PDB file of C-alpha atoms in Angstrom:
ATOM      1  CA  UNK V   1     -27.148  71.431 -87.645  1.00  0.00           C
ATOM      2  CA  UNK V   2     -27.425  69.039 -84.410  1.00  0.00           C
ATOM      3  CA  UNK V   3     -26.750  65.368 -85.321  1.00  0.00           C
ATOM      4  CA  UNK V   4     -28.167  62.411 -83.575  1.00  0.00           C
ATOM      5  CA  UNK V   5     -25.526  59.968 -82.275  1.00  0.00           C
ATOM      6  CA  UNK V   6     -26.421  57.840 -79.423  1.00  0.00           C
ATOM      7  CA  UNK V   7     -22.685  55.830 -79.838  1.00  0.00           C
ATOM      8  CA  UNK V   8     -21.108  59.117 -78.484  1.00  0.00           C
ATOM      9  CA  UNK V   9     -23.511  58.724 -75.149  1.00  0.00           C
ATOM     10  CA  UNK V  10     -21.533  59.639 -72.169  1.00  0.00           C
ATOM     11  CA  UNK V  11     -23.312  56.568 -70.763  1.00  0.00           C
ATOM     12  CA  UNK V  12     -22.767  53.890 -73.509  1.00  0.00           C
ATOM     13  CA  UNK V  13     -19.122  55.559 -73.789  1.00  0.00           C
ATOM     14  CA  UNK V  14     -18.690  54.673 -70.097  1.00  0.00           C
ATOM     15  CA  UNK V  15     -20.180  50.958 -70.560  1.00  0.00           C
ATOM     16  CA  UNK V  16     -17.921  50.165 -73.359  1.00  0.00           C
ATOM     17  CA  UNK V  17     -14.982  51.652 -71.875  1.00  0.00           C
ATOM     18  CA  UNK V  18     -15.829  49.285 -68.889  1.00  0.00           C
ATOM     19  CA  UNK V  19     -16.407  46.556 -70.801  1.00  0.00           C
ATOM     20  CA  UNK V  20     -13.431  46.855 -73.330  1.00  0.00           C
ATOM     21  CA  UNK V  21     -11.496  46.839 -70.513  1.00  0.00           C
ATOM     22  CA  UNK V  22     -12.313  44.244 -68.389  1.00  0.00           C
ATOM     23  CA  UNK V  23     -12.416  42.183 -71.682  1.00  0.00           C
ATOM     24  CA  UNK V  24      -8.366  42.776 -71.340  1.00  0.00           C
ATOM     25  CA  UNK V  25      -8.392  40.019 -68.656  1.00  0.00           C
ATOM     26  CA  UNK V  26      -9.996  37.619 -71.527  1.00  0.00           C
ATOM     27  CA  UNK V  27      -6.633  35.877 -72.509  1.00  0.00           C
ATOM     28  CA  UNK V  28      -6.013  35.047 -68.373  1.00  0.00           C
ATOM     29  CA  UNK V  29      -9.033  33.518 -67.924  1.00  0.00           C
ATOM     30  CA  UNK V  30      -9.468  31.726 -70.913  1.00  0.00           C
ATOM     31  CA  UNK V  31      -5.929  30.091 -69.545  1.00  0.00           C
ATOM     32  CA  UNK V  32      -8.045  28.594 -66.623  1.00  0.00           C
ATOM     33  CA  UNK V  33     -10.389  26.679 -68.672  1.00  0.00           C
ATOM     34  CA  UNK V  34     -10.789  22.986 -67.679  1.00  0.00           C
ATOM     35  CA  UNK V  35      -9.078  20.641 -70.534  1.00  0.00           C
ATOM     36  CA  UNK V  36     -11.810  19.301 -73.313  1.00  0.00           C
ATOM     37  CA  UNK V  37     -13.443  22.942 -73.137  1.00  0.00           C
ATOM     38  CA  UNK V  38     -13.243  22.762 -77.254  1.00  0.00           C
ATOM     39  CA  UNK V  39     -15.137  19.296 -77.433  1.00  0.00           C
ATOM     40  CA  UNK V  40     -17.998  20.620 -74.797  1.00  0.00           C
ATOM     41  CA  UNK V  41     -21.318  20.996 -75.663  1.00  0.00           C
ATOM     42  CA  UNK V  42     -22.274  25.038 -76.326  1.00  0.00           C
ATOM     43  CA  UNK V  43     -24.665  24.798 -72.853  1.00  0.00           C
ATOM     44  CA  UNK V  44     -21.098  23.796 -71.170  1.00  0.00           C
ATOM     45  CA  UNK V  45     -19.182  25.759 -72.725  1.00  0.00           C
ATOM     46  CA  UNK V  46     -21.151  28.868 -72.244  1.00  0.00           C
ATOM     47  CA  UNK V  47     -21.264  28.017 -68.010  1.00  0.00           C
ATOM     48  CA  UNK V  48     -17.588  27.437 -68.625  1.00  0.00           C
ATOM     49  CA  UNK V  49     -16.738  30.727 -70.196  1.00  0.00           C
ATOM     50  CA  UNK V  50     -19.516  33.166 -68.226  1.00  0.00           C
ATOM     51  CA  UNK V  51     -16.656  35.370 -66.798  1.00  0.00           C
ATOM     52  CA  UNK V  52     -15.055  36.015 -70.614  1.00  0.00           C
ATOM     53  CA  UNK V  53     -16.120  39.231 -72.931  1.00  0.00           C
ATOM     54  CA  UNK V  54     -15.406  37.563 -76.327  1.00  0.00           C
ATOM     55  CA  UNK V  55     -15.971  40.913 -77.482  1.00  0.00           C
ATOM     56  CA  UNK V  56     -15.940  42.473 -81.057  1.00  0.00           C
ATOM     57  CA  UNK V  57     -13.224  45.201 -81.290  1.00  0.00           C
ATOM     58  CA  UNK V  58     -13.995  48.790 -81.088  1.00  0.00           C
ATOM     59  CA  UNK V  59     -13.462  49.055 -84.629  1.00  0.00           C
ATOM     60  CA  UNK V  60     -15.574  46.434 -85.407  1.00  0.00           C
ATOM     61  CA  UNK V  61     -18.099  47.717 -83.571  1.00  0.00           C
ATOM     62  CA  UNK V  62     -17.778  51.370 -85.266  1.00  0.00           C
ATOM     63  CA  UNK V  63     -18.481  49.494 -88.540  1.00  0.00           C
ATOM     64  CA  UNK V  64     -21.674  47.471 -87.516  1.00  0.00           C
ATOM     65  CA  UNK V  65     -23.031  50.893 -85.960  1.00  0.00           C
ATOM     66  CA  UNK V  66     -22.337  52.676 -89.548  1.00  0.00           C
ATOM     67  CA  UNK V  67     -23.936  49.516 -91.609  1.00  0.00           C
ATOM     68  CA  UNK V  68     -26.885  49.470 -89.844  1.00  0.00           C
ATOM     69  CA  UNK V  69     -27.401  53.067 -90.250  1.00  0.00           C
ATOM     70  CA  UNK V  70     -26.849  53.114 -93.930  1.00  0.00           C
ATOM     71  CA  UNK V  71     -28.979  50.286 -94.125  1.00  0.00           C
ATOM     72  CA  UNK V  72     -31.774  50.967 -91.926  1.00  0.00           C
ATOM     73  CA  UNK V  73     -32.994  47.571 -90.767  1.00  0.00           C
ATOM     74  CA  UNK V  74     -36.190  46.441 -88.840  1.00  0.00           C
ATOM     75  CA  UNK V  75     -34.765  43.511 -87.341  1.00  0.00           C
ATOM     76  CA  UNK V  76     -31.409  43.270 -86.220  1.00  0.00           C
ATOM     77  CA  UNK V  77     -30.772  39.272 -84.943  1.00  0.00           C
ATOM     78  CA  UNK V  78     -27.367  38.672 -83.131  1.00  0.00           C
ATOM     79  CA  UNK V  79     -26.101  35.277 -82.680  1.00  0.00           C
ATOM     80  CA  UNK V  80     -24.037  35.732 -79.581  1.00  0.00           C
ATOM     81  CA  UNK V  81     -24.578  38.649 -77.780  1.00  0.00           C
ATOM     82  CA  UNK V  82     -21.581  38.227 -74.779  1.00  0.00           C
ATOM     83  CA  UNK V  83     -22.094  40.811 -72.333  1.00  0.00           C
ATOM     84  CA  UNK V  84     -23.498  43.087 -75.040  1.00  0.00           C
ATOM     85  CA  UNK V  85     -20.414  45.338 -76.884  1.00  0.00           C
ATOM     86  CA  UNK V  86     -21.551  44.551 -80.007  1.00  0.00           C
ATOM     87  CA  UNK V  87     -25.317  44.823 -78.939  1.00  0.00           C
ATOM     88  CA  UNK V  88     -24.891  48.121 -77.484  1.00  0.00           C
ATOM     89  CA  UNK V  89     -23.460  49.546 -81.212  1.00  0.00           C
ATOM     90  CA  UNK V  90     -26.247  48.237 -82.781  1.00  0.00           C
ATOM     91  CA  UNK V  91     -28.802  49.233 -80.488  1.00  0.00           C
ATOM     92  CA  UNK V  92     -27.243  52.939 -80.629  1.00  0.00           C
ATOM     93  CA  UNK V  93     -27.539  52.963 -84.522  1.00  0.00           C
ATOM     94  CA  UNK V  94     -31.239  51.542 -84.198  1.00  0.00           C
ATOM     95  CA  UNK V  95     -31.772  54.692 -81.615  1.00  0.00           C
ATOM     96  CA  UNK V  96     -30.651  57.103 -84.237  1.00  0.00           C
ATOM     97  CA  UNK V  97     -32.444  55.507 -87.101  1.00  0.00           C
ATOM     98  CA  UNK V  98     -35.373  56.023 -85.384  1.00  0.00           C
ATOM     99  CA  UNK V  99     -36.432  52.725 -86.230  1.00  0.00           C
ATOM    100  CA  UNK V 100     -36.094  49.028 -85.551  1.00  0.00           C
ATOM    101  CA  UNK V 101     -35.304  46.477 -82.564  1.00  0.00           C
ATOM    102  CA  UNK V 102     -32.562  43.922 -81.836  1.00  0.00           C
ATOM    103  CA  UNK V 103     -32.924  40.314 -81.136  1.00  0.00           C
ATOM    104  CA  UNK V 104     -30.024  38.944 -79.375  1.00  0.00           C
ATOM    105  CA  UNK V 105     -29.309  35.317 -78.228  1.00  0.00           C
ATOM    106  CA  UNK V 106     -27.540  34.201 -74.934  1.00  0.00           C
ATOM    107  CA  UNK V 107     -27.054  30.588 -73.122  1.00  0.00           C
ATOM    108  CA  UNK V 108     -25.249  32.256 -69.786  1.00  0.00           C
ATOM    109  CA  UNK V 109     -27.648  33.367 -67.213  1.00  0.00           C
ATOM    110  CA  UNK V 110     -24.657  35.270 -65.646  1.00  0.00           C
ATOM    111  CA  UNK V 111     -24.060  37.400 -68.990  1.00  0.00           C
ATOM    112  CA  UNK V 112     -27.680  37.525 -69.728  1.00  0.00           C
ATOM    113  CA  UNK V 113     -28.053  39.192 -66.299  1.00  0.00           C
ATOM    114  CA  UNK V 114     -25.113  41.770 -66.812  1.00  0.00           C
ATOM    115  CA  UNK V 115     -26.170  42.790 -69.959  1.00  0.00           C
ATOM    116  CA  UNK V 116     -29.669  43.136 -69.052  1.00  0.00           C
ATOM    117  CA  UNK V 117     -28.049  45.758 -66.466  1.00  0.00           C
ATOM    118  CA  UNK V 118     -26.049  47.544 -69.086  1.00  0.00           C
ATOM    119  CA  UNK V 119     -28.671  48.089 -70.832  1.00  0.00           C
ATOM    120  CA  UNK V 120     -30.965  49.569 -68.804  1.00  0.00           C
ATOM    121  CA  UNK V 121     -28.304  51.627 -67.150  1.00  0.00           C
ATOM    122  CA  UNK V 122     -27.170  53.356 -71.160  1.00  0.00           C
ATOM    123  CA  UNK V 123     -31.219  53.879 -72.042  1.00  0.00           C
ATOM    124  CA  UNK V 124     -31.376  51.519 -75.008  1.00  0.00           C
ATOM    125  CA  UNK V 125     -33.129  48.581 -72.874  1.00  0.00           C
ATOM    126  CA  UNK V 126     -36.409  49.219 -75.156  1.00  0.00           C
ATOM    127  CA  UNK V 127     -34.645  48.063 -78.079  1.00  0.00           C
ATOM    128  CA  UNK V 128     -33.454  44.597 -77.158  1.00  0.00           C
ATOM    129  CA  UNK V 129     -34.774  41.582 -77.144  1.00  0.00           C
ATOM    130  CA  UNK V 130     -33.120  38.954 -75.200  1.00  0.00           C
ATOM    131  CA  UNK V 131     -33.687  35.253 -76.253  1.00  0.00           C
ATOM    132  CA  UNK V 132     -32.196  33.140 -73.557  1.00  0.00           C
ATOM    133  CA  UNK V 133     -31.048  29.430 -74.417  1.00  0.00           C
ATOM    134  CA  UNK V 134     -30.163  27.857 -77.429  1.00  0.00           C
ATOM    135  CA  UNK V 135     -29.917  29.487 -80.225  1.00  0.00           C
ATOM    136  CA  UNK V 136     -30.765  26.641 -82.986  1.00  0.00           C
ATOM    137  CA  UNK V 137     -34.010  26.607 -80.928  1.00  0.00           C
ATOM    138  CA  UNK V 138     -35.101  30.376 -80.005  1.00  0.00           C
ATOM    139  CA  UNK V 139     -34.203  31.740 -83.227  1.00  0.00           C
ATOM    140  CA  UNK V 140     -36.161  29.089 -85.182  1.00  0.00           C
ATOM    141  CA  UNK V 141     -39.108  30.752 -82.802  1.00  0.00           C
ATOM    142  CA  UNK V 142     -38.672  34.029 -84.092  1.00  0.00           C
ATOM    143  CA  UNK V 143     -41.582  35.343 -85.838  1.00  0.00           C
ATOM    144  CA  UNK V 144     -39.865  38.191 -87.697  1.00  0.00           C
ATOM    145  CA  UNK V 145     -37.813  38.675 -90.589  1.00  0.00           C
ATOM    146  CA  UNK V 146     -33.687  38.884 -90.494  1.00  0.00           C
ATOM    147  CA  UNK V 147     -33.099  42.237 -91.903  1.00  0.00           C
ATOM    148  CA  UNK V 148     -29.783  42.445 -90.753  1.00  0.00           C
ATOM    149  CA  UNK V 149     -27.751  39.198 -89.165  1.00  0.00           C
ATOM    150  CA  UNK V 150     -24.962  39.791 -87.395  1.00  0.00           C
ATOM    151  CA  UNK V 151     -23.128  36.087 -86.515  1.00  0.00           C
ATOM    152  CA  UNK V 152     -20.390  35.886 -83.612  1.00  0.00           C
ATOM    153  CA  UNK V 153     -21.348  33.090 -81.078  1.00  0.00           C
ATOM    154  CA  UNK V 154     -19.503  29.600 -80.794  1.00  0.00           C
ATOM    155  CA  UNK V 155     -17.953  29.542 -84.521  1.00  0.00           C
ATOM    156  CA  UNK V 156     -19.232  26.024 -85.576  1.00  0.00           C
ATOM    157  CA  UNK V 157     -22.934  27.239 -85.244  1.00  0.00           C
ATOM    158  CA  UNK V 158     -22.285  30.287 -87.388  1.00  0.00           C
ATOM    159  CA  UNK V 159     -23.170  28.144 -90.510  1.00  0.00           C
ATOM    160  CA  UNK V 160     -26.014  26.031 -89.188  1.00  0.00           C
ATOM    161  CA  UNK V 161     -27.601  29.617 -87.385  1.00  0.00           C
ATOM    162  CA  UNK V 162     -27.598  31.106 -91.257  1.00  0.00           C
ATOM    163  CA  UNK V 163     -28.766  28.150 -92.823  1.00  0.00           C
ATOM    164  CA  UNK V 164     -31.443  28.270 -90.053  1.00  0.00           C
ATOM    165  CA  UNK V 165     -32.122  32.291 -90.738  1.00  0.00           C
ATOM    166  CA  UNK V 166     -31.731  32.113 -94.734  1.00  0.00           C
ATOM    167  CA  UNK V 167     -36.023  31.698 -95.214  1.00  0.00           C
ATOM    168  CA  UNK V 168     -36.023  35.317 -93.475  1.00  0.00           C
ATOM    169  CA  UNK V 169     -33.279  37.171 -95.687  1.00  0.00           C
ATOM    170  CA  UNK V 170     -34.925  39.138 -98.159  1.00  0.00           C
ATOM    171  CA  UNK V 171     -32.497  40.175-101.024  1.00  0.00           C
ATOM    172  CA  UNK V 172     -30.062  42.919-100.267  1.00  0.00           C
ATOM    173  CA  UNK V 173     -29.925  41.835 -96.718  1.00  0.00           C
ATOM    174  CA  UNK V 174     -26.628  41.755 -94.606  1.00  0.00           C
ATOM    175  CA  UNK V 175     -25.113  38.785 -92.518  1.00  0.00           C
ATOM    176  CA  UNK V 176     -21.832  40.104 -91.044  1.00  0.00           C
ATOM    177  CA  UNK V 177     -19.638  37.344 -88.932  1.00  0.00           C
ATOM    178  CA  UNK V 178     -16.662  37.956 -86.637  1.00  0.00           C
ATOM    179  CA  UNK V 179     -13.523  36.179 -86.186  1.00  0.00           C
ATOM    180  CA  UNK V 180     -13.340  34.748 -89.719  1.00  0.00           C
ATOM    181  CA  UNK V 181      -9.205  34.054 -88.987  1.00  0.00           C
ATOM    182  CA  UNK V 182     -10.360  31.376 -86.861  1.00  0.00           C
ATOM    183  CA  UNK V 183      -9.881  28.102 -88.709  1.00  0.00           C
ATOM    184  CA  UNK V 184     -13.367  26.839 -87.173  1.00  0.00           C
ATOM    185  CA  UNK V 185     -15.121  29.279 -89.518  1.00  0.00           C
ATOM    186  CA  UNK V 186     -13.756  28.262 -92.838  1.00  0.00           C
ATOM    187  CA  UNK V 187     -17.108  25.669 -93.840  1.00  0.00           C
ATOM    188  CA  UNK V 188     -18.783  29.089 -92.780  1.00  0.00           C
ATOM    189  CA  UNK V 189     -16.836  30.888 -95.300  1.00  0.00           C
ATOM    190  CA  UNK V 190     -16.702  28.338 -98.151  1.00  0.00           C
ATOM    191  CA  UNK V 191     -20.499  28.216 -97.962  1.00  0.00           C
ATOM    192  CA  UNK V 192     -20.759  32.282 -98.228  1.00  0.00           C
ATOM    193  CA  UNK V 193     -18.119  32.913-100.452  1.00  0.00           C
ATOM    194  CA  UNK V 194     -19.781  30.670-102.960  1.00  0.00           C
ATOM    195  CA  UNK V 195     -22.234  32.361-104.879  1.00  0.00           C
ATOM    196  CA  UNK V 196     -23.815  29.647-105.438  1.00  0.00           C
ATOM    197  CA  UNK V 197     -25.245  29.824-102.017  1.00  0.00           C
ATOM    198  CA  UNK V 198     -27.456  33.216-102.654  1.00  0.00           C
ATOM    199  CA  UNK V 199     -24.358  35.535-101.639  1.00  0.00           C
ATOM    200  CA  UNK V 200     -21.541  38.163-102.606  1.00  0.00           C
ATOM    201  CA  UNK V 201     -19.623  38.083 -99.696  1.00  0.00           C
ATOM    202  CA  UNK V 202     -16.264  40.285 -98.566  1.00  0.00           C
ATOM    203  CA  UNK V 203     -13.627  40.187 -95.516  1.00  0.00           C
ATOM    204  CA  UNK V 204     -13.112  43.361 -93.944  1.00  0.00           C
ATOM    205  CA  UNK V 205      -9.387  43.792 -92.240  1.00  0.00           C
ATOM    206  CA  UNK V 206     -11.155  44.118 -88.311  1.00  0.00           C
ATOM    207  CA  UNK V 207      -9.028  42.741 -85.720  1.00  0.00           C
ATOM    208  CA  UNK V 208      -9.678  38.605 -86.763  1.00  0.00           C
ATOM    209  CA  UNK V 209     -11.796  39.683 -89.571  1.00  0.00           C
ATOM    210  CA  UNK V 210     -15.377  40.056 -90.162  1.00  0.00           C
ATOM    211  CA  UNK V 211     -16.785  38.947 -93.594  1.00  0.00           C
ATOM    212  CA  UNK V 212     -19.636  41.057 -95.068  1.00  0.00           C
ATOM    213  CA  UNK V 213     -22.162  39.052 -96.932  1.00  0.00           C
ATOM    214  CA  UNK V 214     -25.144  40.409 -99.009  1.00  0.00           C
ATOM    215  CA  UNK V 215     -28.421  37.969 -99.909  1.00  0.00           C
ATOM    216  CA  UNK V 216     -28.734  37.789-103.581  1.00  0.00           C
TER     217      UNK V 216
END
C-alpha cells in the first residue's frame, strides 16, 4: 500500500531543515534587541524581531501535522505564522487530507515575504491564506469557521485572539497554543483550564509546552 505524506517532501524536508536551522541564531539576535522591546506595541515589536524564527519545535510540529489529520479540519487559523514552520506542517497534513485551507496571520512584511517564497517553492502555496496586519483586526474579518486554532503569536494576544475566535468553534473543535512555560501565558491558561470557559484542556511535554484544548 502507498501512503500519502507530504511532511516527508524532499522539498518541505529541505525548507524546514533550513529554517530549523537558521532559527539556531534566534537566541543571538534576540540579544540585540533595543531595551523596552517587551513594553512595544505588537506592530513594533514585529519590525523589531523580523530577522527571528520563533519557531515551534520539530516535535511540536510532528504533533500539529498528526492532529490535524486525525481531525480533518476545514479551516485551519494560525495566530502567528513566523516564517511559516508551523504553517508548513499544517499545510502538509491539509495536502494529505485532501481537504481544507489554512489561514495564517503576519504583521512583518519581511516574514510575510519569505514565507510567501517557501511556500511556493515546497508546492503547498494553494493552501494558505496569508492575512497581513493585525491580527485582532483581520481575523475578526474572517468569514469562515475555526475548525482548528492553532495560537503562537505575541503571548498576551493568545487570550484576547480566542476570545475573539470562540463564536466560530463548533464543539469538539481544537485550539492548541505554544510556549505555555512562558509566564505571559498563564491568564491564557487559567481561562482554558477552567471549564467553565467551554473547555477540557491538556499540556503536552513539547519543548515550552503546548496546551491542547477541546470546545465543549
Amino acid at each position: 500500500m502507498t501512503f500519502t505524506h507530504t511532511l516527508a517532501d524532499p522539498r518541505i524536508r529541505t525548507a524546514l531543515d533550513r529554517m530549523f536551522a537558521l532559527a539556531e541564531r534566534d537566541d543571538a539576535i534576540a540579544a540585540t534587541l533595543p531595551a523596552g522591546y517587551a513594553s512595544m506595541s505588537a506592530h513594533d515589536k514585529a519590525d523589531a524581531a523580523a530577522g527571528i524564527h520563533m519557531p515551534i519545535s520539530a516535535a511540536g510540529g510532528v504533533l500539529l501535522y498528526n492532529l490535524v489529520r486525525a481531525t480533518r479540519p476545514t479551516t485551519v487559523v494560525e495566530f502567528g505564522m513566523s516564517f511559516g514552520i508551523s504553517t508548513l506542517h499544517l499545510a502538509a497534513a491539509l495536502r494529505d487530507n485532501g481537504t481544507g485551507r489554512v489561514f495564517t496571520t503576519e504583521l512583518s512584511k519581511e516574514k510575510i515575504a519569505a514565507a510567501r517564497g517557501t511556500f511556493a517553492e515546497t508546492g503547498v502555496d494553494d493552501l494558505i491564506t496569508v492575512l497581513e496586519g493585525d491580527a485582532l483586526d483581520t481575523l475578526a474579518a474572517l468569514d469562515a469557521p475555526a475548525d482548528f486554532v492553532l495560537l503562537d503569536g505575541w503571548k498576551d494576544l493568545c487570550l484576547p485572539v480566542l476570545r475573539l475566535l470562540e463564536p466560530r468553534l463548533r464543539p469538539g473543535t481544537l485550539v492548541v497554543a505554544d510556549d505555555i512555560d512562558q509566564s505571559s501565558m498563564q491568564p491564557y491558561l487559567d481561562y482554558v483550564r477552567d471549564s467553565g470557559n467551554g473547555y477540557e484542556s491538556v499540556s503536552f511535554p513539547v519543548e515550552d509546552g503546548m496546551e491542547i484544548s477541546c470546545r465543549l
